[in-house]
Amino acid sequence: MTQVRTPETWLTLYCLPHAGGGARPYGRLETAVPWGVRVVPLELPGHGTRLREHLLRDMGQVVTEVTRLMGEDQGRPFALFGHSFGALVAYETAWRLRESGTPPELLLVSGRTSPVWPLSHEPLHTLPDPLLTEGLSRMGGIPKALLASPSVLQVYLPSLRADLRMVETYAHTHGGRLDVPIAAFAGRQDRLTDPAGMEAWAERTSRAFDLTLLRGGHFFLDDPEFRTALEGRLGRIAPPAVPAATESGSTAGPER
């Protein structure tokens, strides 16, 4: 039986940004995913377009908000992508959804070592603003555009500090492995990750794992190398097949 691809969306990719970051830049991934994949960047309270809302300071509350934003789509094929702080949120969300019987098809993480790996830096979230900014800047953990605009950076510092606190005080509590494939991405010059810490994500899944090391540092969302790798990895998830029409115009039933 000949099978053809459905013209409708077959996978939704939910995106979770880095500490202090907003959802808007992740919309650019629409041009870096296979046909039929819908990109949905998620905006957290106190970030981006929700900047005036109260910040969430507990990982459990963040995960609850993420699942609320996903809404009814949880019953349809989806994947989770998170960068840096977002990788940790995506990982915890995957566990929450697995426990509710609606796990993702794939968990994609970037710019963050395994959640059971030691923290890659000394805690920064309690430092005064200048020292916090200096420390993150030294490690390449703040986008250059923000560093170039001190007044804008000052607006984002509260959300950055709150997210960083969750990262730096995080404690892994899950027993066993996540029954979801994991794909990891990291920059070879990223001071916040290392190959061994990224490879350790393999221990967090009982399914397939792959790691892609890229040129560059912590931020590579718009790099052609990452975008090509992302498209290729998502393309390995088979979209649903639609039975081809028979000569009489009817459709054959699916193969089992």
Coordinates of C-alpha atoms in Angstrom, one line a residue:
M1 CA 0.0 0.0 0.0
T2 CA 1.3 3.4 -1.0
Q3 CA 1.3 6.0 1.8
V4 CA 1.5 9.7 1.5
R5 CA 2.1 12.4 4.1
T6 CA -0.7 14.4 5.6
P7 CA -0.7 18.1 4.7
E8 CA -1.6 18.9 8.3
T9 CA 0.7 19.5 11.2
W10 CA 2.0 16.1 12.5
L11 CA 4.2 17.4 15.3
T12 CA 4.3 20.5 17.6
L13 CA 7.6 21.7 18.9
Y14 CA 7.3 23.6 22.2
C15 CA 10.3 25.8 22.9
L16 CA 11.6 26.9 26.3
P17 CA 14.2 29.7 26.4
H18 CA 17.3 30.3 28.5
A19 CA 17.3 32.1 31.9
G20 CA 15.7 35.5 31.7
G21 CA 14.9 35.0 28.0
G22 CA 11.7 35.5 26.2
A23 CA 9.8 33.3 23.7
R24 CA 10.1 35.6 20.7
P25 CA 13.5 34.6 19.3
Y26 CA 12.4 30.9 19.3
G27 CA 9.8 31.7 16.7
R28 CA 12.7 31.9 14.2
L29 CA 13.0 28.2 14.4
E30 CA 10.0 27.9 12.1
T31 CA 12.4 28.1 9.1
A32 CA 14.6 25.4 10.6
V33 CA 12.2 22.5 11.1
P34 CA 10.8 19.9 8.7
W35 CA 7.6 20.4 6.8
G36 CA 4.6 19.7 9.0
V37 CA 6.2 20.7 12.3
R38 CA 4.6 23.6 14.1
V39 CA 6.9 25.7 16.4
V40 CA 5.3 27.1 19.6
P41 CA 7.6 29.2 21.8
L42 CA 6.2 29.3 25.4
E43 CA 6.4 32.5 27.3
L44 CA 6.8 32.3 31.1
P45 CA 5.4 34.9 33.6
G46 CA 7.8 37.7 34.2
H47 CA 9.5 37.2 30.8
G48 CA 9.1 38.7 27.3
T49 CA 5.5 39.8 26.6
R50 CA 4.5 38.7 30.1
L51 CA 7.2 40.9 31.8
R52 CA 4.7 42.6 34.1
E53 CA 3.4 39.4 35.6
H54 CA 4.8 37.9 38.8
L55 CA 7.9 35.7 38.4
L56 CA 7.7 32.1 39.2
R57 CA 10.5 31.0 41.5
D58 CA 9.8 27.3 42.0
M59 CA 10.5 24.7 39.3
G60 CA 7.3 22.8 40.1
Q61 CA 5.3 26.0 39.5
V62 CA 7.1 26.6 36.2
V63 CA 6.3 23.1 35.0
T64 CA 2.7 23.5 36.0
E65 CA 2.6 26.7 33.9
V66 CA 4.2 25.0 30.9
T67 CA 1.7 22.2 30.9
R68 CA -1.1 24.8 31.2
L69 CA 0.2 26.7 28.2
M70 CA 0.3 23.4 26.2
G71 CA -3.4 22.9 27.0
E72 CA -5.3 20.4 24.9
D73 CA -2.3 19.7 22.6
Q74 CA -0.8 17.4 25.2
G75 CA -2.8 14.5 23.6
R76 CA -1.2 15.1 20.1
P77 CA 2.3 14.3 19.0
F78 CA 4.7 16.9 20.3
A79 CA 8.4 17.4 21.2
L80 CA 10.0 19.7 23.8
F81 CA 13.0 21.8 23.1
G82 CA 14.8 23.8 25.9
H83 CA 18.0 25.8 25.9
S84 CA 20.1 26.2 29.0
F85 CA 17.6 26.9 31.8
G86 CA 14.9 25.9 29.3
A87 CA 16.6 22.5 29.0
L88 CA 16.0 21.8 32.7
V89 CA 12.4 23.0 32.5
A90 CA 11.8 20.8 29.4
Y91 CA 13.3 17.8 31.2
E92 CA 11.1 18.3 34.3
T93 CA 8.1 18.8 32.1
A94 CA 8.8 15.6 30.2
W95 CA 8.7 13.7 33.5
R96 CA 5.5 15.4 34.6
L97 CA 3.8 14.6 31.3
R98 CA 5.1 11.0 31.4
E99 CA 3.5 10.5 34.8
S100 CA 0.2 11.8 33.4
G101 CA 0.4 9.4 30.4
T102 CA 1.2 12.0 27.7
P103 CA 5.0 12.0 27.2
P104 CA 6.7 13.9 24.3
E105 CA 7.9 12.1 21.2
L106 CA 11.3 13.6 21.8
L107 CA 13.2 15.8 24.3
L108 CA 15.7 18.2 22.8
V109 CA 18.1 19.9 25.1
S110 CA 20.9 22.4 24.4
G111 CA 23.4 24.5 26.3
R112 CA 22.9 22.6 29.6
T113 CA 24.8 19.6 31.0
S114 CA 23.0 16.6 32.4
P115 CA 20.7 17.5 35.4
V116 CA 22.7 15.1 37.6
W117 CA 26.0 16.6 36.5
P118 CA 27.8 19.0 38.9
L119 CA 27.1 22.7 38.3
S120 CA 29.5 24.1 35.8
H121 CA 30.1 27.3 37.7
E122 CA 30.1 28.8 41.2
P123 CA 26.6 30.0 42.2
L124 CA 25.9 33.5 41.0
H125 CA 22.3 34.2 41.8
T126 CA 23.0 35.8 45.2
L127 CA 25.6 38.3 43.8
P128 CA 24.9 42.0 43.4
D129 CA 23.8 43.0 39.9
P130 CA 27.3 44.1 38.6
L131 CA 29.0 40.9 39.8
L132 CA 26.2 38.7 38.5
T133 CA 26.4 40.4 35.1
E134 CA 30.2 40.2 35.1
G135 CA 30.2 36.5 36.0
L136 CA 27.7 35.5 33.3
S137 CA 29.4 37.7 30.7
R138 CA 32.7 36.1 31.4
M139 CA 31.2 32.6 30.8
G140 CA 29.3 33.8 27.7
G141 CA 26.0 33.3 29.5
I142 CA 24.4 36.6 28.4
P143 CA 23.5 37.4 24.8
K144 CA 25.7 40.1 23.4
A145 CA 22.7 42.2 22.4
L146 CA 21.8 42.6 26.1
L147 CA 25.3 43.4 27.2
A148 CA 25.3 46.2 24.6
S149 CA 22.2 47.8 26.1
P150 CA 22.6 48.2 29.9
S151 CA 19.2 49.8 30.4
V152 CA 17.5 46.8 28.7
L153 CA 19.7 44.4 30.7
Q154 CA 18.5 46.0 33.9
V155 CA 14.9 45.2 33.0
Y156 CA 15.7 41.6 32.5
L157 CA 17.9 41.1 35.5
P158 CA 15.1 40.1 37.9
S159 CA 13.9 37.2 35.7
L160 CA 17.5 36.2 34.9
R161 CA 18.3 36.0 38.6
A162 CA 15.1 34.1 39.4
D163 CA 15.8 31.5 36.7
L164 CA 19.4 31.2 37.6
R165 CA 18.5 30.5 41.2
M166 CA 16.3 27.6 40.1
V167 CA 19.2 26.2 38.1
E168 CA 21.8 26.7 40.8
T169 CA 19.7 25.2 43.6
Y170 CA 18.2 22.4 41.5
A171 CA 18.2 18.9 42.9
H172 CA 17.5 15.8 40.8
T173 CA 14.8 13.6 42.4
H174 CA 13.8 11.2 39.7
G175 CA 14.5 7.5 40.0
G176 CA 15.1 5.4 36.9
R177 CA 15.3 6.8 33.4
L178 CA 12.9 8.8 31.3
D179 CA 11.2 6.7 28.6
V180 CA 11.6 9.4 26.0
P181 CA 14.4 9.8 23.4
I182 CA 16.8 12.6 24.1
A183 CA 18.8 14.7 21.6
A184 CA 21.4 17.1 23.0
F185 CA 23.2 20.0 21.4
A186 CA 26.2 22.0 22.7
G187 CA 28.8 24.5 21.5
R188 CA 32.4 23.4 21.6
Q189 CA 33.4 26.7 23.0
D190 CA 30.6 26.9 25.6
R191 CA 32.1 27.5 29.0
L192 CA 28.8 26.5 30.7
T193 CA 28.9 22.9 29.3
D194 CA 31.5 20.3 28.4
P195 CA 31.3 17.2 26.2
A196 CA 31.3 14.7 29.2
G197 CA 28.5 16.6 30.9
M198 CA 26.5 16.7 27.7
E199 CA 27.1 13.0 27.0
A200 CA 25.8 12.3 30.5
W201 CA 22.3 13.1 29.3
A202 CA 22.4 9.5 27.8
E203 CA 22.0 8.2 31.4
R204 CA 18.7 10.0 31.7
T205 CA 16.8 8.1 29.1
S206 CA 16.0 4.4 28.4
R207 CA 15.5 5.2 24.8
A208 CA 17.7 6.6 22.0
F209 CA 20.2 9.3 22.7
D210 CA 22.4 11.4 20.4
L211 CA 24.7 14.4 21.0
T212 CA 25.6 17.0 18.4
L213 CA 28.6 19.2 19.2
L214 CA 28.6 22.5 17.3
R215 CA 31.1 25.3 16.6
G216 CA 30.6 28.4 18.8
G217 CA 29.6 29.1 22.3
H218 CA 26.5 29.1 24.5
F219 CA 24.1 30.8 22.1
F220 CA 23.7 29.2 18.6
L221 CA 20.0 29.4 17.9
D222 CA 20.6 31.2 14.6
D223 CA 23.7 29.3 13.5
P224 CA 23.2 27.4 10.2
E225 CA 25.0 24.4 11.7
F226 CA 22.5 24.1 14.6
R227 CA 19.5 24.7 12.4
T228 CA 20.6 22.0 10.0
A229 CA 21.1 19.6 12.9
L230 CA 17.7 20.4 14.4
E231 CA 15.9 19.9 11.1
G232 CA 17.7 16.6 10.6
R233 CA 16.9 15.3 14.1
L234 CA 13.2 16.2 13.9
G235 CA 13.0 14.6 10.5
R236 CA 13.9 11.3 12.0
I237 CA 10.5 11.3 13.7
A238 CA 8.2 9.7 11.2
P239 CA 5.1 11.7 10.5
P240 CA 1.7 9.8 10.4
A241 CA 1.0 8.2 7.1
V242 CA -2.3 8.7 5.3
P243 CA -3.5 5.8 3.2
A244 CA -3.5 6.5 -0.5
A245 CA -6.9 6.6 -2.3
T246 CA -7.8 3.5 -4.3
E247 CA -9.0 3.7 -7.9
S248 CA -12.7 3.8 -6.7
G249 CA -11.9 6.8 -4.5
S250 CA -12.0 5.0 -1.2
T251 CA -9.0 4.7 1.1
A252 CA -7.4 1.5 2.3
G253 CA -7.2 0.8 6.0
P254 CA -4.0 1.3 7.9
E255 CA -1.5 -1.6 8.2
R256 CA -1.2 -3.0 11.7

